[in-house]
């Protein structure tokens, strides 16, 4: 009994083993081993280490469509090269090193967040710069040679990251859509499972909350991938139209499942849980299996068959752009996509608009960049003045404490990285006690472990750190021809990285996160932009692409704020939990705009609904959602409009008002939003 309890607790602490992306792991291992091995054979292990460091660019862009991945990785590669040259030139001068590392850390963090490039932020940029800066100074000629070896690794990794475009040019988008389909299948199954997903008060349990959030998070990620994949002009590619039409169908199913959950909750208020269970699941039984099969088909590059049950099963009208029943699945999806494109995707923004948005007060990027730059600067000075064996790890640890592992708070990230580092150090010390690896065993082990670490999902911070630690120690040991050995390096790695992690936490406490006024402004902007979109839909009876796209853009910005809050909060404040119901309610209003069948114009309904949403947007600036936020700013008992030609809209408007006024429902176990795929 005691052994079983201890085993269960250890399993909960370790968590489920993370899924491994075998394809990405194999590509990264081949590129890393090729660069490290060939350059070592030709120019020695010291040169091979710099070629291996260039392969660290493969940590970025794995989830981005090829259309934007290639140019962005090329830009990041140039930044890597400039950073390592600057670090080498600054070596030997503490103030030059501090200035270079601080500027590189701040600029790289801001750049990666501006470009929305998937990966661990500026972590690896800081790592290669710090390693170059803390090595003994070299001449300009040697710096150029060092950068040349580094460029070999960068070029090979870039080619490896883009090689898949020759075989399946839309594989990243297909993975994102497949992840959304899988998450929606889990939501549909949870909602329809014997109606047991409600507690005694008739509210969904934390499990349903968690599955629903994962489903909508995955759907948001898939829409972002499709938005990134489209060109600036011309018609979209046929495969992109198919994926787009599948996402529209998925949105209809998600909307119907959420309606079913809300109906069940309202019914359960008057019934007992047992009565609700006898009533059976409200979601059609065929939806979850079809969504799972569709995810498998899309992941493999195929087009899934038509679903067995359409949105009409939920009692709603057929969605806009429904395919012709007599057409094949491929042709039907293409026709449906062509009829709807590009709704609800927003208009393409100019580059200066993107930069202005990232640098604005509504963006979390400047705060995170300032924290990283400050902690790296202090870590560089401490690494220089303290008697440390490899002081570069102090600056690297400071950057690691603030980046990687989307949805984790800094304290959670620090804990995961510390545990992973301890595990990696223990493994390295044990190996060093019985065996000192030579050059080629070092190349082989580093290659295998590097490939496995790249195949792990971004959320597996602890496992990634455990694997990256031995690789880093092997590379440093190989770079030092007459170094102290793996054992002492590993011990000092733990000491240096712990100091860096503490500096990262100190930066979190010194540099405040998102002020409440910025959170209120983001909520208000999303609600305010939804007003014209819904108003135009009612006034004309059809969706208006410009206003719908603008509203989706504001909702995406609120989503970014919501997802970034854990990164910015030193302690749990519950702000993200209170934003989530508002985000869901706004999104469902916009989904109604797109999914509802065309209707006759209703100018009176449009005027009343638009005015009501304007009142809610103004009230949202008075305080954060939930608790006692916008409630005092609302006029006494404002009547929620009941559109005559859109009765379903009344419930969605009521849900938005309730999300702004009432405390957010407890969703323990839901966890922060994380990228899917």
XYZ file of C-alpha atoms in Angstrom:
677
model
C 0.000 0.000 0.000
C 2.738 2.443 0.976
C 4.774 1.544 -2.098
C 1.776 2.058 -4.373
C 1.008 5.442 -2.815
C 4.613 6.573 -3.181
C 4.701 5.358 -6.794
C 1.483 7.211 -7.612
C 2.831 10.415 -6.048
C 6.100 10.131 -7.993
C 4.173 9.603 -11.227
C 2.028 12.675 -10.555
C 5.171 14.703 -9.858
C 6.983 13.471 -12.976
C 3.872 13.667 -15.152
C 3.009 11.640 -18.217
C 5.936 10.951 -20.545
C 5.974 13.642 -23.249
C 5.204 12.648 -26.817
C 8.197 12.569 -29.139
C 8.108 14.092 -32.620
C 10.238 11.408 -34.276
C 10.489 13.187 -37.615
C 11.794 16.398 -36.105
C 14.122 14.481 -33.776
C 15.630 12.579 -36.719
C 16.115 15.732 -38.838
C 17.755 17.619 -35.976
C 20.018 14.692 -35.127
C 21.150 14.294 -38.735
C 21.899 18.017 -39.149
C 23.663 18.270 -35.783
C 25.705 15.104 -36.278
C 26.669 16.074 -39.825
C 27.928 19.517 -38.813
C 29.621 18.439 -35.594
C 31.174 15.319 -37.100
C 32.410 16.675 -40.449
C 33.852 19.912 -39.050
C 35.512 17.977 -36.201
C 37.068 15.560 -38.666
C 38.385 18.381 -40.855
C 39.319 21.136 -38.393
C 39.266 19.578 -34.920
C 36.770 19.353 -32.100
C 37.153 23.014 -31.098
C 35.875 24.097 -34.524
C 33.238 21.369 -34.454
C 31.785 22.800 -31.250
C 31.055 26.116 -32.988
C 29.434 24.301 -35.913
C 27.299 22.401 -33.384
C 26.306 25.660 -31.686
C 25.064 26.925 -35.043
C 22.621 24.015 -35.113
C 20.781 25.508 -32.140
C 18.732 27.495 -34.627
C 16.684 24.308 -35.126
C 14.924 25.123 -31.844
C 12.944 27.843 -33.665
C 10.167 27.893 -36.236
C 9.073 24.258 -35.950
C 5.370 25.196 -35.757
C 5.472 28.056 -38.285
C 4.296 27.600 -41.894
C 7.101 27.282 -44.432
C 6.013 30.510 -46.132
C 7.138 32.555 -43.126
C 9.533 30.070 -41.528
C 12.185 30.405 -44.234
C 12.575 34.218 -44.191
C 12.257 34.451 -40.410
C 14.816 31.727 -39.771
C 17.168 33.427 -42.234
C 16.760 36.690 -40.331
C 17.323 34.920 -37.026
C 20.400 33.191 -38.467
C 21.871 36.566 -39.330
C 21.144 37.690 -35.786
C 22.906 34.593 -34.419
C 25.988 35.345 -36.511
C 26.115 38.989 -35.443
C 25.649 37.970 -31.816
C 28.493 35.453 -31.782
C 30.822 37.896 -33.543
C 29.924 40.627 -31.057
C 30.446 38.231 -28.142
C 33.861 37.164 -29.439
C 34.993 40.767 -29.969
C 33.843 41.753 -26.460
C 35.663 38.872 -24.738
C 38.122 39.963 -22.054
C 36.441 43.283 -21.195
C 33.767 43.015 -18.528
C 31.930 46.205 -19.486
C 31.983 45.430 -23.197
C 30.701 41.924 -22.458
C 27.955 43.296 -20.222
C 26.829 45.814 -22.817
C 26.883 43.288 -25.668
C 25.017 40.567 -23.771
C 22.399 42.972 -22.399
C 21.731 44.489 -25.833
C 21.653 41.073 -27.529
C 19.278 39.676 -24.895
C 16.885 42.639 -25.035
C 16.903 42.935 -28.840
C 16.603 39.212 -29.515
C 13.722 38.824 -27.053
C 11.846 41.724 -28.601
C 12.583 40.517 -32.149
C 11.427 36.937 -31.583
C 8.217 38.126 -29.918
C 7.607 40.713 -32.638
C 7.953 38.062 -35.325
C 5.911 35.525 -33.293
C 8.536 32.921 -34.105
C 7.880 29.679 -32.243
C 10.689 28.563 -29.966
C 12.361 29.352 -26.622
C 12.601 33.132 -27.130
C 16.104 34.570 -27.010
C 17.454 31.759 -24.811
C 19.783 30.158 -27.380
C 20.867 33.525 -28.770
C 22.032 34.477 -25.274
C 23.669 31.061 -24.849
C 25.897 31.242 -27.938
C 26.767 34.892 -27.271
C 27.694 34.173 -23.651
C 29.832 31.173 -24.591
C 31.739 33.253 -27.149
C 32.126 36.195 -24.761
C 33.517 34.145 -21.866
C 36.030 32.189 -23.947
C 39.585 33.591 -24.020
C 39.911 36.603 -26.366
C 40.938 35.882 -29.952
C 42.024 37.982 -32.891
C 39.672 39.348 -35.523
C 40.858 36.712 -37.992
C 40.094 33.924 -35.511
C 36.707 35.492 -34.828
C 35.902 35.370 -38.551
C 36.948 31.716 -38.720
C 34.864 30.936 -35.640
C 31.854 32.657 -37.230
C 32.441 30.674 -40.428
C 32.208 27.357 -38.612
C 29.135 28.639 -36.807
C 27.588 29.635 -40.163
C 28.017 26.061 -41.405
C 25.809 24.780 -38.595
C 23.286 27.559 -39.165
C 23.056 26.875 -42.902
C 22.672 23.110 -42.510
C 19.988 23.567 -39.842
C 18.115 26.058 -42.035
C 18.143 23.586 -44.929
C 16.974 20.825 -42.607
C 14.120 22.975 -41.276
C 12.964 23.824 -44.810
C 13.527 20.421 -46.445
C 9.989 19.280 -45.730
C 8.584 21.937 -48.046
C 9.708 19.868 -51.039
C 7.582 16.908 -49.931
C 4.603 18.400 -48.044
C 4.515 22.189 -48.332
C 1.564 22.525 -45.934
C 2.670 20.049 -43.266
C 2.928 22.655 -40.437
C -0.588 23.930 -41.104
C -1.851 20.339 -41.303
C -0.297 19.566 -37.917
C -1.972 22.616 -36.372
C -5.383 21.746 -37.839
C -4.967 18.102 -36.789
C -4.170 19.214 -33.229
C -7.324 21.349 -33.225
C -9.405 18.405 -34.468
C -7.988 16.100 -31.770
C -8.652 18.632 -29.028
C -12.195 19.213 -30.311
C -12.758 15.444 -30.297
C -11.745 15.329 -26.627
C -14.135 18.204 -25.866
C -17.021 16.546 -27.705
C -16.356 13.243 -25.929
C -16.160 14.914 -22.516
C -19.367 16.858 -23.110
C -21.271 13.794 -24.273
C -19.947 11.301 -21.756
C -23.018 10.173 -19.727
C -23.659 13.794 -18.617
C -21.329 13.227 -15.677
C -19.293 16.323 -16.411
C -21.377 18.414 -13.985
C -21.196 18.807 -10.271
C -24.097 18.985 -7.834
C -24.707 22.633 -8.717
C -25.028 21.806 -12.402
C -21.687 23.371 -13.400
C -19.142 21.617 -15.594
C -16.366 20.007 -13.613
C -12.752 21.144 -13.827
C -12.102 18.333 -16.318
C -14.630 19.741 -18.788
C -13.223 23.235 -18.243
C -9.716 21.988 -19.025
C -10.743 20.051 -22.144
C -12.780 22.985 -23.451
C -9.902 25.418 -22.976
C -7.480 23.106 -24.727
C -9.905 22.762 -27.632
C -10.305 26.506 -28.113
C -6.570 27.083 -27.606
C -5.760 24.541 -30.312
C -8.351 26.086 -32.628
C -6.811 29.527 -32.072
C -3.369 28.112 -32.924
C -4.698 26.560 -36.131
C -6.279 29.860 -37.234
C -2.973 31.624 -36.577
C -1.169 29.045 -38.736
C -3.642 29.539 -41.598
C -3.324 33.309 -41.270
C 0.475 33.048 -41.427
C 0.347 30.733 -44.451
C -1.737 32.928 -46.740
C -0.071 35.231 -49.208
C -0.529 38.962 -49.476
C -2.252 38.755 -52.834
C -3.841 36.169 -55.082
C -6.108 33.227 -54.363
C -5.067 30.723 -51.695
C -3.692 27.322 -52.662
C -6.249 24.479 -52.959
C -4.839 22.624 -49.940
C -5.042 25.768 -47.854
C -8.698 26.160 -48.863
C -9.395 22.604 -47.699
C -7.787 23.245 -44.307
C -9.637 26.548 -44.031
C -12.992 24.880 -44.760
C -12.210 22.160 -42.217
C -11.579 24.832 -39.597
C -14.908 26.474 -40.415
C -16.602 23.109 -39.965
C -14.677 22.602 -36.717
C -15.851 25.989 -35.447
C -19.447 24.959 -36.111
C -18.965 21.769 -34.113
C -17.207 23.541 -31.252
C -20.015 26.062 -31.115
C -22.657 23.325 -31.072
C -20.822 21.367 -28.348
C -20.574 24.493 -26.208
C -24.294 25.125 -26.750
C -25.007 21.563 -25.666
C -22.901 21.981 -22.530
C -24.714 25.195 -21.614
C -28.124 23.605 -22.252
C -27.201 20.661 -20.060
C -26.035 22.965 -17.286
C -29.276 24.945 -17.403
C -31.322 21.740 -17.321
C -29.234 20.317 -14.473
C -30.039 23.311 -12.293
C -33.557 21.899 -11.990
C -32.587 18.231 -12.040
C -30.382 16.059 -9.900
C -27.101 14.766 -11.229
C -28.626 11.291 -11.454
C -31.531 12.568 -13.585
C -29.032 14.337 -15.846
C -27.028 11.150 -16.220
C -30.138 9.192 -17.198
C -30.917 11.784 -19.855
C -27.723 10.868 -21.717
C -25.096 12.929 -23.504
C -26.308 15.940 -25.480
C -23.602 15.740 -28.167
C -24.157 13.439 -31.173
C -22.211 10.238 -30.632
C -20.618 10.314 -34.078
C -18.839 13.632 -33.676
C -15.901 12.618 -31.494
C -14.918 9.559 -33.605
C -15.175 11.589 -36.822
C -13.015 14.359 -35.369
C -10.381 11.834 -34.289
C -10.392 10.151 -37.708
C -10.255 13.544 -39.412
C -7.224 14.486 -37.296
C -5.422 11.312 -38.401
C -6.268 11.978 -42.055
C -5.175 15.624 -41.972
C -1.960 14.740 -40.119
C -1.166 12.295 -42.934
C -1.899 14.872 -45.626
C -5.249 13.404 -46.695
C -8.739 14.913 -46.805
C -11.206 13.409 -44.297
C -14.646 12.149 -45.293
C -17.730 14.234 -44.616
C -18.949 14.094 -41.001
C -21.836 11.747 -40.201
C -23.780 14.481 -38.387
C -23.843 18.130 -39.424
C -24.430 21.251 -37.380
C -28.156 20.839 -38.030
C -28.165 18.181 -35.307
C -27.768 20.873 -32.680
C -30.900 22.645 -33.843
C -29.077 25.515 -35.528
C -29.243 26.493 -39.176
C -26.687 25.117 -41.650
C -23.496 27.164 -41.501
C -22.489 29.494 -44.271
C -20.516 27.851 -47.036
C -21.822 24.342 -46.348
C -20.499 21.994 -49.079
C -22.684 20.455 -51.725
C -23.789 17.034 -50.418
C -23.333 15.522 -53.864
C -19.713 16.617 -54.266
C -16.634 14.692 -53.129
C -15.119 15.618 -49.788
C -12.160 17.370 -51.425
C -14.224 19.298 -53.963
C -16.889 20.165 -51.414
C -14.372 21.595 -48.962
C -12.657 23.607 -51.679
C -15.952 25.064 -52.843
C -16.974 25.887 -49.273
C -13.632 27.502 -48.593
C -13.717 29.571 -51.771
C -17.190 30.858 -50.876
C -16.097 32.042 -47.435
C -12.458 33.093 -47.827
C -10.986 35.081 -46.077
C -13.578 35.499 -43.286
C -12.808 35.650 -40.368
C -9.095 36.217 -41.021
C -8.139 39.876 -40.502
C -6.680 42.104 -43.161
C -2.930 41.841 -43.620
C -1.097 44.403 -41.488
C 1.855 46.424 -42.650
C 5.191 45.727 -40.974
C 5.278 49.077 -39.229
C 1.844 48.386 -37.770
C 3.126 45.092 -36.356
C 6.146 46.813 -34.788
C 3.953 49.585 -33.372
C 1.637 47.013 -31.820
C 4.471 45.070 -30.196
C 6.062 48.210 -28.751
C 2.745 49.611 -27.520
C 1.660 49.586 -23.900
C -0.825 46.816 -24.713
C 1.975 44.377 -25.588
C 3.753 42.200 -23.003
C 6.912 41.957 -25.156
C 8.758 45.074 -23.832
C 8.301 43.963 -20.223
C 9.736 40.502 -20.868
C 12.593 41.913 -22.971
C 13.494 44.391 -20.225
C 13.519 41.641 -17.617
C 15.747 39.412 -19.745
C 18.171 42.222 -20.618
C 18.475 43.401 -16.999
C 19.010 39.943 -15.515
C 21.534 38.975 -18.219
C 23.507 42.186 -17.627
C 23.742 41.583 -13.874
C 24.525 37.912 -14.461
C 27.398 38.840 -16.789
C 28.972 41.111 -14.167
C 28.591 38.520 -11.405
C 29.950 35.802 -13.647
C 33.033 37.918 -14.231
C 33.774 38.974 -10.642
C 32.888 35.726 -8.827
C 35.300 32.768 -8.828
C 33.256 30.612 -11.166
C 34.608 27.984 -13.535
C 32.351 28.763 -16.516
C 30.561 32.015 -15.674
C 28.633 32.148 -18.964
C 26.023 29.905 -17.354
C 24.981 32.705 -14.998
C 23.745 34.891 -17.869
C 22.283 31.847 -19.620
C 20.418 30.814 -16.469
C 18.979 34.310 -16.101
C 17.614 34.128 -19.650
C 16.316 30.591 -19.080
C 14.332 31.652 -16.013
C 12.189 34.009 -18.088
C 11.598 32.108 -21.331
C 10.486 28.749 -22.646
C 7.548 26.633 -21.563
C 4.573 28.680 -22.718
C 1.947 29.227 -20.031
C 4.325 28.706 -17.101
C 4.852 31.308 -14.418
C 8.482 32.302 -13.748
C 8.549 30.347 -10.474
C 7.225 27.231 -12.225
C 9.741 27.628 -15.025
C 12.609 28.111 -12.576
C 11.561 25.010 -10.646
C 11.325 22.895 -13.797
C 14.702 24.070 -15.096
C 16.373 23.566 -11.715
C 15.064 20.008 -11.399
C 16.069 19.259 -14.985
C 19.539 20.712 -14.433
C 20.030 18.664 -11.256
C 19.042 15.525 -13.139
C 21.368 16.323 -16.039
C 24.259 17.122 -13.710
C 23.774 13.887 -11.764
C 23.797 11.851 -14.965
C 26.902 13.660 -16.220
C 28.795 13.248 -12.921
C 27.968 9.538 -12.761
C 29.198 9.048 -16.314
C 32.351 11.079 -15.619
C 33.211 8.850 -12.653
C 33.574 5.749 -14.787
C 34.329 7.076 -18.250
C 35.819 10.169 -19.837
C 34.430 10.272 -23.365
C 36.760 10.892 -26.231
C 36.102 13.039 -29.286
C 33.922 10.675 -31.307
C 31.891 9.300 -28.411
C 31.217 12.939 -27.508
C 29.999 13.625 -31.057
C 27.778 10.542 -31.042
C 26.228 11.096 -27.605
C 25.674 14.826 -28.161
C 24.025 14.118 -31.526
C 21.565 11.580 -30.168
C 20.629 13.590 -27.086
C 20.263 16.810 -29.119
C 17.902 15.111 -31.543
C 15.741 13.650 -28.765
C 15.502 17.016 -26.985
C 14.297 18.698 -30.175
C 11.617 16.065 -30.621
C 10.045 16.835 -27.236
C 7.060 19.227 -27.055
C 7.670 22.835 -25.921
C 5.823 22.232 -22.650
C 8.319 19.548 -21.537
C 10.701 22.069 -19.955
C 12.002 19.664 -17.314
C 12.786 16.878 -19.784
C 14.346 19.276 -22.295
C 16.593 20.779 -19.619
C 17.620 17.335 -18.394
C 18.745 16.427 -21.921
C 20.286 19.773 -22.840
C 22.495 19.868 -19.726
C 24.741 16.883 -20.653
C 24.999 18.129 -24.260
C 26.123 21.583 -23.122
C 28.642 20.092 -20.703
C 30.035 17.778 -23.372
C 30.449 20.707 -25.786
C 32.168 22.875 -23.177
C 34.440 20.017 -22.128
C 35.359 19.444 -25.769
C 36.059 23.157 -26.308
C 38.509 23.250 -23.374
C 41.458 21.201 -24.589
C 43.028 20.962 -21.121
C 39.933 21.649 -19.067
C 39.074 20.379 -15.589
C 36.893 17.529 -16.826
C 33.206 16.748 -16.865
C 32.796 16.273 -13.107
C 33.919 19.741 -11.958
C 32.223 21.368 -14.951
C 28.939 19.727 -14.024
C 29.165 20.837 -10.383
C 29.889 24.422 -11.363
C 27.153 24.300 -13.995
C 24.636 23.636 -11.222
C 26.022 26.480 -9.098
C 26.196 28.991 -11.956
C 22.780 28.169 -13.364
C 21.169 28.356 -9.919
C 22.586 31.849 -9.476
C 21.255 32.818 -12.919
C 17.795 31.453 -12.144
C 17.725 33.503 -8.943
C 18.648 36.617 -10.931
C 15.779 35.911 -13.326
C 13.321 35.718 -10.438
C 14.753 38.953 -9.000
C 14.132 40.666 -12.362
C 10.510 39.488 -12.235
C 10.092 41.169 -8.857
C 11.886 44.381 -9.888
C 10.203 44.916 -13.280
C 6.396 44.925 -12.837
C 4.187 42.867 -15.115
C 1.111 44.026 -16.979
C -0.669 46.887 -15.177
C -4.402 46.316 -14.620
C -5.227 49.270 -16.874
C -3.631 47.474 -19.832
C -5.669 44.361 -19.122
C -8.851 46.438 -18.934
C -7.944 48.218 -22.169
C -7.428 44.910 -24.012
C -10.781 43.557 -22.797
C -12.581 46.774 -23.691
C -10.999 46.890 -27.169
C -12.106 43.323 -27.945
C -15.689 43.992 -26.809
C -15.789 47.342 -28.625
C -14.584 45.785 -31.907
C -17.188 43.035 -31.618
C -19.999 45.619 -31.583
C -19.648 46.822 -35.214
C -19.196 43.246 -36.477
C -22.397 41.986 -34.836
C -24.221 45.203 -35.738
C -23.337 44.867 -39.429
C -24.373 41.219 -39.393
C -27.813 42.157 -38.090
C -28.187 45.289 -40.191
C -27.414 43.644 -43.522
C -28.171 39.975 -42.789
C -24.692 38.920 -43.962
C -21.199 38.980 -42.510
C -19.074 42.061 -43.245
C -15.450 40.922 -43.835
C -13.650 44.165 -42.782
C -15.464 44.565 -39.454
C -15.377 40.825 -38.750
C -11.635 40.693 -39.470
C -10.966 43.715 -37.271
C -12.931 42.116 -34.423
C -11.039 38.829 -34.769
C -7.767 40.783 -34.699
C -8.717 42.519 -31.436
C -9.778 39.159 -30.012
C -6.416 37.678 -31.022
C -4.660 40.536 -29.202
C -6.736 39.812 -26.092
C -5.800 36.151 -26.483
C -2.109 37.115 -26.558
C -2.602 39.143 -23.391
C -4.399 36.233 -21.741
C -1.705 33.722 -22.736
C 1.155 36.024 -21.642
C -0.147 36.752 -18.154
C 1.477 33.680 -16.552
C 4.838 34.794 -17.979
C 4.443 38.224 -16.423
C 2.988 37.497 -12.991
C 5.288 36.901 -10.053
C 2.409 35.255 -8.210
C -0.962 33.818 -9.167
C -3.487 36.654 -9.388
C -6.331 34.887 -11.161
C -6.449 37.567 -13.869
C -6.073 35.049 -16.686
C -8.919 32.983 -15.236
C -11.177 36.039 -15.118
C -10.312 37.005 -18.710
C -11.051 33.544 -20.080
C -14.906 33.681 -19.857
C -14.866 37.081 -21.600
C -12.592 35.734 -24.319
C -14.870 32.742 -24.849
C -18.028 34.897 -24.907
C -16.558 37.366 -27.436
C -15.334 34.544 -29.615
C -18.764 32.889 -29.636
C -20.409 36.150 -30.690
C -18.029 36.385 -33.632
C -18.586 32.705 -34.470
C -22.324 33.368 -34.653
C -21.611 36.116 -37.194
C -19.824 33.661 -39.457
C -21.703 30.416 -38.864
C -25.314 31.598 -38.805
C -27.263 31.319 -42.046
C -27.954 34.521 -44.016
C -31.014 36.342 -42.673
C -33.205 39.280 -43.545
C -31.854 42.694 -42.433
C -32.905 43.808 -38.936
C -31.844 47.467 -38.464
C -33.673 47.853 -35.136
C -32.000 44.765 -33.686
C -28.663 46.015 -34.988
C -29.063 49.382 -33.281
C -30.053 47.888 -29.926
C -27.326 45.227 -29.922
C -24.662 47.709 -31.019
C -25.630 50.121 -28.254
C -25.602 47.340 -25.668
C -22.093 46.203 -26.673
C -20.879 49.818 -26.543
C -22.144 50.016 -22.949
C -20.312 46.792 -22.067
C -17.100 48.050 -23.718
C -17.220 51.285 -21.727
C -17.932 49.413 -18.504
C -14.976 47.051 -19.125
C -12.575 49.959 -18.654
C -13.758 50.394 -15.035
C -12.142 47.247 -13.703
C -10.991 43.724 -14.516
C -13.648 41.141 -15.401
C -15.213 39.266 -12.534
C -15.170 40.072 -8.836
C -16.479 43.670 -8.710
C -15.040 44.998 -11.954
C -17.348 46.509 -14.591
C -20.491 45.949 -12.511
C -20.578 49.431 -10.859
C -20.020 51.133 -14.230
C -23.055 49.523 -15.843
C -26.318 51.476 -15.779
C -28.994 50.093 -13.463
C -30.337 46.851 -14.894
C -29.531 47.417 -18.605
C -31.779 45.141 -20.584
C -30.012 42.545 -22.687
C -31.421 42.822 -26.231
C -33.471 39.945 -27.583
C -33.078 40.145 -31.376
C -36.267 39.006 -33.075
C -34.507 37.544 -36.116
C -31.634 36.000 -34.103
C -32.985 34.514 -30.858
C -29.759 32.591 -30.203
C -27.909 35.892 -29.949
C -29.653 36.821 -26.682
C -27.957 33.991 -24.796
C -24.540 34.914 -26.177
C -24.963 38.556 -25.206
C -26.066 37.477 -21.735
C -22.990 35.252 -21.448
C -20.718 38.194 -22.304
C -22.382 40.421 -19.734
C -22.163 37.700 -17.082
C -18.479 37.149 -17.868
C -17.798 40.853 -17.290
C -19.898 41.150 -14.149
C -19.614 37.872 -12.303
C -16.566 36.141 -10.851
C -14.954 33.647 -13.184
C -16.004 30.063 -12.432
C -13.404 27.952 -10.706
C -11.532 25.853 -13.247
C -9.032 24.073 -11.120
C -6.894 21.788 -13.223
C -7.562 23.685 -16.434
C -4.043 25.030 -16.484
C -2.681 27.854 -18.587
C -3.158 27.933 -22.341
C -0.385 26.270 -24.274
C 0.411 25.874 -27.915
C -0.851 22.737 -29.524
C 0.903 20.563 -32.017
